[in-house]
XYZ file of C-alpha atoms in Angstrom:
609
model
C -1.582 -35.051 1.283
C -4.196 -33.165 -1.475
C -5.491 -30.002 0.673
C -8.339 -28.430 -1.321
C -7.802 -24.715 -1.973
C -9.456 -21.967 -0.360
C -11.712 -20.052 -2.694
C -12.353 -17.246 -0.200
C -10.206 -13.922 -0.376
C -8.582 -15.267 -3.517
C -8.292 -13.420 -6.935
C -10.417 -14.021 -9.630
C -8.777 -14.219 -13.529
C -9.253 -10.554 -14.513
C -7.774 -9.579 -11.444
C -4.608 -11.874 -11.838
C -4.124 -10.613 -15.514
C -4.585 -6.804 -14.715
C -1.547 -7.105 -12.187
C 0.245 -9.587 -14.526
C -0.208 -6.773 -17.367
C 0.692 -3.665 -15.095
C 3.783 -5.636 -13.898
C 4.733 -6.359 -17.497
C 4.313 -3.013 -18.768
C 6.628 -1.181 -16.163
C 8.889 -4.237 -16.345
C 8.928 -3.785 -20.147
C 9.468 -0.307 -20.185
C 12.298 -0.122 -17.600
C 14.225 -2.919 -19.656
C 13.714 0.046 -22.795
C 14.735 2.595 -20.359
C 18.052 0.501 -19.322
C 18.514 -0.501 -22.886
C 18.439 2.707 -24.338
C 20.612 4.654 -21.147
C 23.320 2.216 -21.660
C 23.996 2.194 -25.182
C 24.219 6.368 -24.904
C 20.980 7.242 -26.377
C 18.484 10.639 -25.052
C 15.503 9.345 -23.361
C 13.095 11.916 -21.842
C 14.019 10.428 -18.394
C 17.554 11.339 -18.755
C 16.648 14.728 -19.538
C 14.173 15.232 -16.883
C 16.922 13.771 -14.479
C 19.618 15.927 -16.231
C 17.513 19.130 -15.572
C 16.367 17.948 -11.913
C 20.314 17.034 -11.279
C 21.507 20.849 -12.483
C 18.613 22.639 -10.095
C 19.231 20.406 -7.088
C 23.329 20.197 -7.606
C 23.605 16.328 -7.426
C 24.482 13.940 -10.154
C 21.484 12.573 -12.550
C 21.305 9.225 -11.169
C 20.175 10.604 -7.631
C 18.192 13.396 -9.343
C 14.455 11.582 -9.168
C 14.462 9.115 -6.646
C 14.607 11.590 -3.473
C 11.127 12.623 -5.001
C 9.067 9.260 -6.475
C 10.389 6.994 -3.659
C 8.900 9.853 -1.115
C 5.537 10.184 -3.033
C 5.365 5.858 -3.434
C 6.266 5.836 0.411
C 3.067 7.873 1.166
C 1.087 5.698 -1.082
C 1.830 2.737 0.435
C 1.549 3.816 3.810
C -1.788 5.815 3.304
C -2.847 2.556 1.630
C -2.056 0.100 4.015
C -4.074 2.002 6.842
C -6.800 2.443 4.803
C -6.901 -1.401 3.579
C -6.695 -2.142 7.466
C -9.218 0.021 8.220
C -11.594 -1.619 5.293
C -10.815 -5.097 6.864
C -12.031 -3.599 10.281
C -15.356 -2.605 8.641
C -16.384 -4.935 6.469
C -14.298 -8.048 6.663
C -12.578 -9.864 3.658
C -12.308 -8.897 0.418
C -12.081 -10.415 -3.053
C -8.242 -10.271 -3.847
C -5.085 -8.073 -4.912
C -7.936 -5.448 -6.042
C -10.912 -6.253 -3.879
C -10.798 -3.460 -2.529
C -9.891 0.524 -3.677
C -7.491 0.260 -0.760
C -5.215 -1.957 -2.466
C -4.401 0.449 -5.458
C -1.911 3.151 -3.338
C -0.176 0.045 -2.161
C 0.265 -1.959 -5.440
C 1.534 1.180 -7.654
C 3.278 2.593 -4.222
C 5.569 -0.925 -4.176
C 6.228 -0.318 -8.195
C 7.040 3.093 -6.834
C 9.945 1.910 -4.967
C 11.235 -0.459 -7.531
C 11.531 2.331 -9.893
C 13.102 4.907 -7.719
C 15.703 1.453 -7.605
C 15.679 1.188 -10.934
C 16.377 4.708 -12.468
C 20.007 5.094 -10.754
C 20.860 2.037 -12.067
C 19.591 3.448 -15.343
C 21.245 6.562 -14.791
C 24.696 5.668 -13.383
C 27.320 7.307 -14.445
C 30.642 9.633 -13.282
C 30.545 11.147 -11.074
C 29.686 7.802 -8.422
C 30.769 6.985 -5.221
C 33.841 5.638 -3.812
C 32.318 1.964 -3.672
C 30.194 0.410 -6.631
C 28.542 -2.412 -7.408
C 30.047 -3.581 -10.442
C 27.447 -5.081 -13.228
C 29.398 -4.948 -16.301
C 33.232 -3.467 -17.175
C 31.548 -0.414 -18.109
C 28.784 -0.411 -16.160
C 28.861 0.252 -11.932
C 26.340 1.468 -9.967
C 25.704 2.879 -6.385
C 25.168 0.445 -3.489
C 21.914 2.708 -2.436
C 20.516 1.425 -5.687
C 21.032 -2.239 -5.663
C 19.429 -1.953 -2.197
C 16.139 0.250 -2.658
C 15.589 -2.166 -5.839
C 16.248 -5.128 -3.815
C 13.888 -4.422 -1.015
C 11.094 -2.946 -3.562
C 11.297 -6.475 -5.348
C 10.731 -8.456 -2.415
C 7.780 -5.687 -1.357
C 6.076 -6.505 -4.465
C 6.827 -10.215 -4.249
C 4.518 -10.125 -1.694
C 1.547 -9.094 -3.778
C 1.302 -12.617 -5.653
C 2.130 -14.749 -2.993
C -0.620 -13.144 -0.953
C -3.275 -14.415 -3.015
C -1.433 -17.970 -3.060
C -1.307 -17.828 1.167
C -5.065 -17.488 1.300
C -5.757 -20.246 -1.217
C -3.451 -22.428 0.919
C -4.684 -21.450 4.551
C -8.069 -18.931 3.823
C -7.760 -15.838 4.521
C -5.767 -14.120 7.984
C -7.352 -11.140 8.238
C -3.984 -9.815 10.150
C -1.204 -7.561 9.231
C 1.203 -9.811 10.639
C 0.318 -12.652 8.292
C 3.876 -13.612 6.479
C 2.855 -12.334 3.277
C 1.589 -8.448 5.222
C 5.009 -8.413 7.045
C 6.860 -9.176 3.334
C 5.234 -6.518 1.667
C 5.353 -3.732 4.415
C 8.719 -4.769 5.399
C 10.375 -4.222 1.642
C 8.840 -0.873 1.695
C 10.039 0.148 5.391
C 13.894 -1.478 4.667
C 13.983 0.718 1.437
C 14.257 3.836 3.557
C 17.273 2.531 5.016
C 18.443 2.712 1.443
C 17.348 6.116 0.789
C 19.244 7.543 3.813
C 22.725 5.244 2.298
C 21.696 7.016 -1.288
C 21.524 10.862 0.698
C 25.141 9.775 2.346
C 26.785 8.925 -1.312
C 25.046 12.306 -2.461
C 27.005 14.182 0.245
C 30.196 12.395 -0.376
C 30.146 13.547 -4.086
C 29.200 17.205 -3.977
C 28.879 17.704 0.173
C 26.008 19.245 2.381
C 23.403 21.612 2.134
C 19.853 22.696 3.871
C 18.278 20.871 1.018
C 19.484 17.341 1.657
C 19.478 18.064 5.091
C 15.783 18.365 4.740
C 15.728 15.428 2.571
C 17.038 13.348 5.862
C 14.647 14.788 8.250
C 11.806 13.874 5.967
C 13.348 10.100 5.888
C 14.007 10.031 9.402
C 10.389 11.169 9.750
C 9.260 8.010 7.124
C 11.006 5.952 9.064
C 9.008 6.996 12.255
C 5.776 6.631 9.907
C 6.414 3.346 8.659
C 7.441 1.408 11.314
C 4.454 2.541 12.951
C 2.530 0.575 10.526
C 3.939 -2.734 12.459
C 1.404 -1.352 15.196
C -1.708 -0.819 13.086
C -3.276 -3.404 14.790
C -3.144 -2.150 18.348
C -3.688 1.702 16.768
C -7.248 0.199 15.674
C -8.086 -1.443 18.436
C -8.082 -5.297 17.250
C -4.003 -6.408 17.929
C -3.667 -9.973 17.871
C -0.685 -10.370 19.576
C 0.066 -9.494 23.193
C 0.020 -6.191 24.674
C 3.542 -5.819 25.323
C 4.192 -5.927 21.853
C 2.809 -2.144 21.889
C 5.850 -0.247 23.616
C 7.986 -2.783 22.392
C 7.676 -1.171 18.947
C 7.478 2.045 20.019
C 10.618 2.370 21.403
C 12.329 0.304 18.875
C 11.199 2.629 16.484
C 11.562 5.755 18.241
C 15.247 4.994 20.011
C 16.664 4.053 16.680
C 15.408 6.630 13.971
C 15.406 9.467 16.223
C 19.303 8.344 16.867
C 20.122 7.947 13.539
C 19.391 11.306 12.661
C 20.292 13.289 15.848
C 23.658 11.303 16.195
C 24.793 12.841 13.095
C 22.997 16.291 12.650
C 22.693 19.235 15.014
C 19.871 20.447 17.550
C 16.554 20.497 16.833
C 16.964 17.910 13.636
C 14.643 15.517 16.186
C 11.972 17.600 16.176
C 11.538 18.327 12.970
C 11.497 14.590 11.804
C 9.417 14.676 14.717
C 7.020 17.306 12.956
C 7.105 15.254 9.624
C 5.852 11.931 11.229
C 3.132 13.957 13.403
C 1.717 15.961 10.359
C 1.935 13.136 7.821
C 0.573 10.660 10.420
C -1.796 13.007 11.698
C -2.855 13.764 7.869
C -3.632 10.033 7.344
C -5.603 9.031 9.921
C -7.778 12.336 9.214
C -8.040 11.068 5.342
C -9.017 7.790 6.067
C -11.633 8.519 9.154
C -13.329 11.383 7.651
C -13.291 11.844 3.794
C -13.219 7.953 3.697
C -15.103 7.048 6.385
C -13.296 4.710 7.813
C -12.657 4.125 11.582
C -10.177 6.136 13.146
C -6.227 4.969 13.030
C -5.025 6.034 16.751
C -0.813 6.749 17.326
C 1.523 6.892 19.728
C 2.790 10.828 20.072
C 6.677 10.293 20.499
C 7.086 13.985 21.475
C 8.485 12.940 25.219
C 11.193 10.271 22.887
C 12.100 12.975 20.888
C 12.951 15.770 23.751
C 14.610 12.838 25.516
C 17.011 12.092 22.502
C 17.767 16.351 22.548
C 18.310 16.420 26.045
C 20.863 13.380 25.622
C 22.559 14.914 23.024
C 22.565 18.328 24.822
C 24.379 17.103 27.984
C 27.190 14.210 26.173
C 27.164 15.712 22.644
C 26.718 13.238 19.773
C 30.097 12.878 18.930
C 30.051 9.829 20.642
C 27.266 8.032 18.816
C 27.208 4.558 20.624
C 26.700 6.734 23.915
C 24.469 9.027 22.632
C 22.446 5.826 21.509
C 22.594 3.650 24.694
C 21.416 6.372 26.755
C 18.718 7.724 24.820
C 17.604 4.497 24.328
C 17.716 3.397 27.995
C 15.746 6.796 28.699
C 13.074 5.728 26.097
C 12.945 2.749 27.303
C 12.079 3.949 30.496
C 10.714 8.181 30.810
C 9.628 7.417 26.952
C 7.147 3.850 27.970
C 5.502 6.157 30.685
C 5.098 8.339 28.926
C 2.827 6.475 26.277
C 1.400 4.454 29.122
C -0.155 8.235 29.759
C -1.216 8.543 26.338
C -2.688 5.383 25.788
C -5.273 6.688 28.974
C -5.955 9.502 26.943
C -6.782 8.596 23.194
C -5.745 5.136 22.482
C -8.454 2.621 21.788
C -6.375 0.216 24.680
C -5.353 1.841 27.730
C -2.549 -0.132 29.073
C -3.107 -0.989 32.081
C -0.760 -0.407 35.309
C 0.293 -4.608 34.968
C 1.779 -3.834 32.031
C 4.405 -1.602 33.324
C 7.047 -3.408 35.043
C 7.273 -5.877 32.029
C 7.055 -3.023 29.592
C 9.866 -1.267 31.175
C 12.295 -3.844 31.800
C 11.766 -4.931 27.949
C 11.486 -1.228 26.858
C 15.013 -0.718 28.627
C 17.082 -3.808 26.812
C 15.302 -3.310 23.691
C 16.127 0.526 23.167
C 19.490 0.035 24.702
C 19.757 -2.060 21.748
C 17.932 0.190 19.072
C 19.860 2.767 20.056
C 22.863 0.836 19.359
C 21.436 -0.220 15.825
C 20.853 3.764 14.949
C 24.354 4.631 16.410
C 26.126 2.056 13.947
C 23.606 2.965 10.741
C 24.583 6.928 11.906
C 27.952 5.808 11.748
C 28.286 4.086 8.518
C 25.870 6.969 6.762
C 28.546 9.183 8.538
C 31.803 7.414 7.163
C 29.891 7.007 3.539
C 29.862 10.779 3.672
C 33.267 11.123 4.078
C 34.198 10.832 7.582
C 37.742 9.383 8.060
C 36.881 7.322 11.438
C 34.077 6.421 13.715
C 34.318 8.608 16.796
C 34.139 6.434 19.545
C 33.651 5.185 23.039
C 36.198 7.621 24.993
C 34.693 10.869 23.460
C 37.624 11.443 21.806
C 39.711 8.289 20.515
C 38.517 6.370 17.440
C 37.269 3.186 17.495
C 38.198 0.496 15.517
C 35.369 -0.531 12.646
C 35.394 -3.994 13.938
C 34.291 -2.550 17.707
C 31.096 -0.856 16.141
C 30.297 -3.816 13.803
C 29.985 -5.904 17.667
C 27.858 -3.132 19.573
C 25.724 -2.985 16.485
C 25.118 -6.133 16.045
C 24.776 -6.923 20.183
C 21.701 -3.980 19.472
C 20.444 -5.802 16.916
C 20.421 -9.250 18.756
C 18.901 -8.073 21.674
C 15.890 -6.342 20.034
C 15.253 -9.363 18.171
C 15.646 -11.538 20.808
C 13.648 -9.889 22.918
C 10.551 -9.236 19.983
C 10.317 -13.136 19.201
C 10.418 -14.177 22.830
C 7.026 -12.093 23.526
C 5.427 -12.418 19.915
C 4.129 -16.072 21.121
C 0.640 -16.518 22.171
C -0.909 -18.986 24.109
C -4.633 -19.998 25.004
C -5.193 -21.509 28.475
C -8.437 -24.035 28.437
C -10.907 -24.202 30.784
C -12.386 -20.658 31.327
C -16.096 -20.210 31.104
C -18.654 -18.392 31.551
C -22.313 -17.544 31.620
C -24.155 -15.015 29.380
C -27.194 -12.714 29.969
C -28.182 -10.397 27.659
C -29.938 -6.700 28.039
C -31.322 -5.899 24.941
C -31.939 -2.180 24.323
C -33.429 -2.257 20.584
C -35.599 -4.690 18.736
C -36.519 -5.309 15.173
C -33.490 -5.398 12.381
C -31.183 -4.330 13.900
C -30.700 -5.664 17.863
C -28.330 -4.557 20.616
C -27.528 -5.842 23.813
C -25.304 -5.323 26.969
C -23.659 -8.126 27.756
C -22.897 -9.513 31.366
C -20.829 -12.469 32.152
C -20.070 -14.415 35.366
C -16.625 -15.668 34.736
C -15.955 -19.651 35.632
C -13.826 -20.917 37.539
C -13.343 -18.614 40.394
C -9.634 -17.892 39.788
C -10.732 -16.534 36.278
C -10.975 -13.213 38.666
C -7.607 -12.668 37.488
C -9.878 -10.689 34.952
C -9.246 -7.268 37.463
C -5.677 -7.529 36.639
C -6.044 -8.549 32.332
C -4.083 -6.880 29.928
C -7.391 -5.966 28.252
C -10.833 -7.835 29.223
C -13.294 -6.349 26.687
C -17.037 -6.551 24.219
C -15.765 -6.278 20.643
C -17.953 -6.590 17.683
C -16.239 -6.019 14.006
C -16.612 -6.420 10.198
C -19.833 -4.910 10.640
C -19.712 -1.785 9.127
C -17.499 -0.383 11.796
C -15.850 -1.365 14.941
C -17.090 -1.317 18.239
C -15.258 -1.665 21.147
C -16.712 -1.505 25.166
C -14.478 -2.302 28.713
C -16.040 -5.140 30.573
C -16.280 -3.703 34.005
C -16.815 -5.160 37.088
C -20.369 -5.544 39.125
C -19.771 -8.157 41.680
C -16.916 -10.835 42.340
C -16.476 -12.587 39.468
C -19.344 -10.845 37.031
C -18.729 -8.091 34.575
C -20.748 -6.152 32.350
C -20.044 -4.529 28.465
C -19.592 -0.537 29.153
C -22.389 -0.479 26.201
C -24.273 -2.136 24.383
C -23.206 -4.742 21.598
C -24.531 -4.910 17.860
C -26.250 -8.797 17.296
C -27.329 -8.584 13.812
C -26.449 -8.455 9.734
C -22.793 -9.036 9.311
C -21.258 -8.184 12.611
C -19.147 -10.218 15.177
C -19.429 -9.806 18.731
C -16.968 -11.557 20.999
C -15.559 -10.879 24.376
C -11.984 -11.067 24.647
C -9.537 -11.751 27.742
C -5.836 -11.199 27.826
C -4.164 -12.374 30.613
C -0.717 -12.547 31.569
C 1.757 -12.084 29.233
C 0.535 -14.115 26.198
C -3.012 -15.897 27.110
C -5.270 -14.692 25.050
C -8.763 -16.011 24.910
C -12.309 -15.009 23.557
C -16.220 -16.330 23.469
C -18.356 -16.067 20.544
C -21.225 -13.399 21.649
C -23.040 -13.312 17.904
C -21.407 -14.047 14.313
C -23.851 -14.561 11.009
C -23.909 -17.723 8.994
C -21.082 -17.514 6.411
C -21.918 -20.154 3.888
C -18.622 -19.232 1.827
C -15.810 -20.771 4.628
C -19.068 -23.145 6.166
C -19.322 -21.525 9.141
C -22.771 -21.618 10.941
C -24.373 -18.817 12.780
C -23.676 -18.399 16.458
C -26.254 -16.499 18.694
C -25.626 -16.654 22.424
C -28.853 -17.080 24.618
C -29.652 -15.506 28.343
C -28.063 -17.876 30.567
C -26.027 -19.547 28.346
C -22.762 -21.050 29.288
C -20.206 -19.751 26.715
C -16.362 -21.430 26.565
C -13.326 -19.489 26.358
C -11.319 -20.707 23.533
C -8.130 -19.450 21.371
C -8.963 -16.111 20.084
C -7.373 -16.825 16.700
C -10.493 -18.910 16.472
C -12.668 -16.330 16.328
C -11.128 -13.414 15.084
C -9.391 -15.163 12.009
C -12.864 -16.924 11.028
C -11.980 -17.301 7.619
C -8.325 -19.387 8.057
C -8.413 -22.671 7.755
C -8.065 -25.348 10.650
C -7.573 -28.485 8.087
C -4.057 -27.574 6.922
C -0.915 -29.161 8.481
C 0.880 -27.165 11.398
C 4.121 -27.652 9.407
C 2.690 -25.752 6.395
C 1.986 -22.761 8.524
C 5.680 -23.040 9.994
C 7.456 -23.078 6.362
C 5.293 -20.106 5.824
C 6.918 -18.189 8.766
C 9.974 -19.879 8.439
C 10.601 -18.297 4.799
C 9.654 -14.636 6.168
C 12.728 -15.007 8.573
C 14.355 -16.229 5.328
C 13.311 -13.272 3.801
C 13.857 -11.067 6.486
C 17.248 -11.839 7.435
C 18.341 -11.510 3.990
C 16.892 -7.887 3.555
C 19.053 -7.110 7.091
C 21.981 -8.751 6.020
C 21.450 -6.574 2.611
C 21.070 -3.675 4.450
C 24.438 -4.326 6.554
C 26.887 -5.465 3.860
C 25.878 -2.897 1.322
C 25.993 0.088 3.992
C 28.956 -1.363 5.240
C 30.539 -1.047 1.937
C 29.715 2.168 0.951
C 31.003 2.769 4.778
C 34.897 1.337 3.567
C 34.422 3.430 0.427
C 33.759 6.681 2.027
C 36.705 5.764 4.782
C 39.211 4.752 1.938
C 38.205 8.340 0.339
C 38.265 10.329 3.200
C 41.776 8.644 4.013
C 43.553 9.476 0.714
C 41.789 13.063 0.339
C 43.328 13.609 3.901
C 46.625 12.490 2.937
C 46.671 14.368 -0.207
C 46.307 17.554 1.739
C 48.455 16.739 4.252
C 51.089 16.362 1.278
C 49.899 19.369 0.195
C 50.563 21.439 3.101
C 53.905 19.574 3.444
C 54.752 20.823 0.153
């Protein structure tokens, strides 16, 4: 079957060349960089690494990367909120550069394949007790191969992005396939920075310096995976509600574990501080100097004590413990706690309907992320140097196999329970009828709009997951509660915008998943062939799939199996990257053990002697 392409969104020549080029170039000169590194010539690299190694005490191939992959990490995140926010405000852009936004991001993901790419460069003696081996000569750390391998498929995204929207238009959504590959490199490759701190410590041990350097990836960690929830931070998430504390606790249960399992009190809140100032920083950046609309946050600062107070009262000695419970607790003290919150600054309040499905979830999935943090603690522990995982009864060891299984039971549940409440659905056959209260004429109309909902059970309304007037892509978002003014007839807290290039829509979730939405006012956009819609006083409007609407520019004419393969190679992707992550930690995990082992025996020969 011959689909036409999608024109929309798309890059233009000069835009496809100037990332071709840029690619090239850094390509190009890391191949001179390897070239010249491994046949024992002095590059300036080298001796900038050399230098940076001696001040910092820690061999020249982990000399730079602590330091570029931090300052690409902050691009990239700082750029994806501010592309999101763009999107918000003005709709669709042009392509990989359509918009400024785009920049931080593209040179952010280069970022993180060079921060990959220099230890490999740089590798030499001393390295740690497992290697990947390239050549006879030529091994390199596991923490490498990973951050390099996660960077590539970051910036694989970048192309493919442009050939999605050709294929299907353009899905003005972060969790498009091609969004989640990009961000999802990025946020994996901190999981390699922590594995590249662990071989650091093995080599030439611990001080407050790397330390630091932990807290401030514990706190990326927090930052990043908050970008999964950009959506519901801005107000516009296009997936259901109880996706929100789903992700927060994930998030929260398993970095704040990974770092307080293995460090001592108060590490929490510091990576803690790190997310809150950074976070913090970048909403500020993009909302004021920017102008952009404001990027909203869950606090974590009840997740955080709760993790302390764990770790307080069993120790964290027993990581797996420490893990489960904290996790439970966030799960549980930690969802109420941003169930507050939400009341008090985010855009959605979640309301009271929410909880018991929030909390049951929240319980099973940071059980299991505080499983997943207890087994990355562990092998980032026995990497280190640590002979044995500590295990289950406080004081006896536990075999390696026994913390591969709870690990992976963590990781099964969270996953399990993510894809079962990512579907949405759209129940037909709500209606309803439209009056208008205009409150400005000329250019630039507004209106409150009422609704009397159709048929009578659509009532259900009191009890929706959000039932709310949105208008976006119109230079800004707006955002107004419908709220109730008889049985069965609600009205938008304010007025609505109903001219130029804005989209006005009322949207309903109910339920878990059924999400609906009405077309209020949208312009003509000749570009996809979409006519104008203007609703009248009066007018019966029909509820219909709210993918409809808010993804205006994707494309209805292309085969569902298309759009499945598209999905279907993210898992691909996805599963790869965690199987990555698992086998290469793992085996920097049986190096560190092995070292540990025959260090231990050697002094116990010693002391024999």
């Amino acid at each position: 079957m011959a689909i036409p392409l999608a024109t929309t969104g798309t890059a233009s020549f000069d835009q496809i060349a100037i990332v071709t080029g840029v690619v090239g170039l850094v390509y190009l000169a890391l191949a001179v960089l390897l070239w010249r590194e491994r046949t024992g010539h002095v590059t300036l690299v080298g001796r900038f690494a050399d230098t940076i190694g001696r001040l910092d005490g820690v061999p020249r191939w982990a000399a730079l990367t602590p330091y570029l992959h931090a300052v690409s990490l902050l691009a990239c995140a700082f750029g994806v909120w501010w592309d999101i926010a763009i999107h918000i405000d003005r709709g669709r852009d042009t392509g990989p550069f359509g918009t400024a936004a785009h920049y931080p991001i593209f040179f952010g993901i280069l970022g993180v394949i060079i921060s990959g790419v220099l230890p490999i460069a740089l590798a030499g003696k001393p390295l740690p007790a497992r290697t990947i081996r390239l050549t006879k000569g030529w091994r390199i750390p596991c923490s490498a191969a990973l951050v390099t391998v996660c960077g590539t498929f970051a910036l694989v995204g970048f192309p493919l992005d442009d050939v999605w929207h050709r294929l299907f238009g353009e899905d003005v959504t972060l969790w498009g396939p091609t969004h989640l590959l990009m961000i999802g490199g990025v946020v994996f490759s901190i999981f390699a920075r922590l594995l590249a701190l662990a071989e650091v410590e093995q080599l030439v041990g611990l001080n407050k310096r790397r330390v630091f350097q932990e807290i401030v990836s514990v706190g990326a960690l927090l930052i990043a995976w908050d970008l999964f929830s950009t959506e519901f931070n801005y107000g516009v998430p296009q997936f259901p509600l109880i996706l929100q504390p789903i992700l927060i606790v994930f998030g929260a249960a398993m970095g704040f574990t990974i770092l307080r399992a293995r460090r001592g009190p108060g590490t929490t809140f510091a990576a803690l501080a790190v997310y809150l100032i950074i976070r913090g920083g970048i909403a500020w950046a993009v909302a004021e100097p920017l102008g952009q609309i404001v990027g909203h946050f869950p606090l974590l600062i009840v997740e955080a004590i709760l993790v302390e107070l764990v770790a307080f009262a069993l120790g964290n000695k027993n990581r797996f413990r420490l893990g489960a419970v904290a996790g439970a607790l966030i799960g549980t003290v930690g969802v109420v706690a941003e169930y507050a919150w939400s009341h008090v600054w985010m855009p959605i309040a979640w309301p009271s309907s929410i909880l018991p499905s929030a909390l049951g979830y929240g319980v099973i999935v940071g059980i299991g992320a505080g499983l997943v943090g207890a087994w990355l603690a562990t092998r980032y522990a026995e990497v280190a140097g640590e002979e044995r995982a500590v295990g289950i009864k406080h004081i006896r060891p536990v075999a390696v196999r026994r913390t591969h299984q709870l690990g992976a039971v963590g990781l099964v549940a969270v996953a399990a329970t993510v894809f079962f409440c990512v579907p949405r659905s759209a129940e037909p056959g709500v209606s309803g009828v439209v009056s208008l209260e205009r409150v400005a004429t000329g250019g630039q109309p507004t209106a409150y709009v009422t609704i009397t909902m159709s048929p009578g059970d659509a009532a259900k309304v009191d009890e929706a997951r959000w039932f709310e007037a949105l208008a976006w892509q119109g230079g800004g978002l707006v955002y107004h509660p419908m709220e109730k003014v008889a049985d069965g007839t609600y009205r938008s807290s304010d007025a609505l915008p109903m001219y130029g290039k804005w989209k006005s829509m009322i949207r309903l979730h109910q339920g878990q998943r059924d999400m609906v939405a009405a077309w209020v006012y949208a312009p003509e956009d000749a570009a996809i062939e979409k006519p104008a819609v203007q609703v009248s006083n009066g007018q019966t409007v029909e509820f219909v799939n709210e993918q409809l609407i808010l993804r205006r520019e994707e494309r209805t004419d292309v085969p569902r199996w298309m759009w499945n393969a598209g999905y279907a190679l993210l898992g691909v992707v996805g599963v790869l990257e965690i199987i990555g992550i698992a086998w290469l930690v793992g085996r920097g995990a049986r190096g560190g053990r092995l070292r540990a082992a025959h260090l231990a025996a050697g002094e116990r020969e010693r002391e024999t002697a």
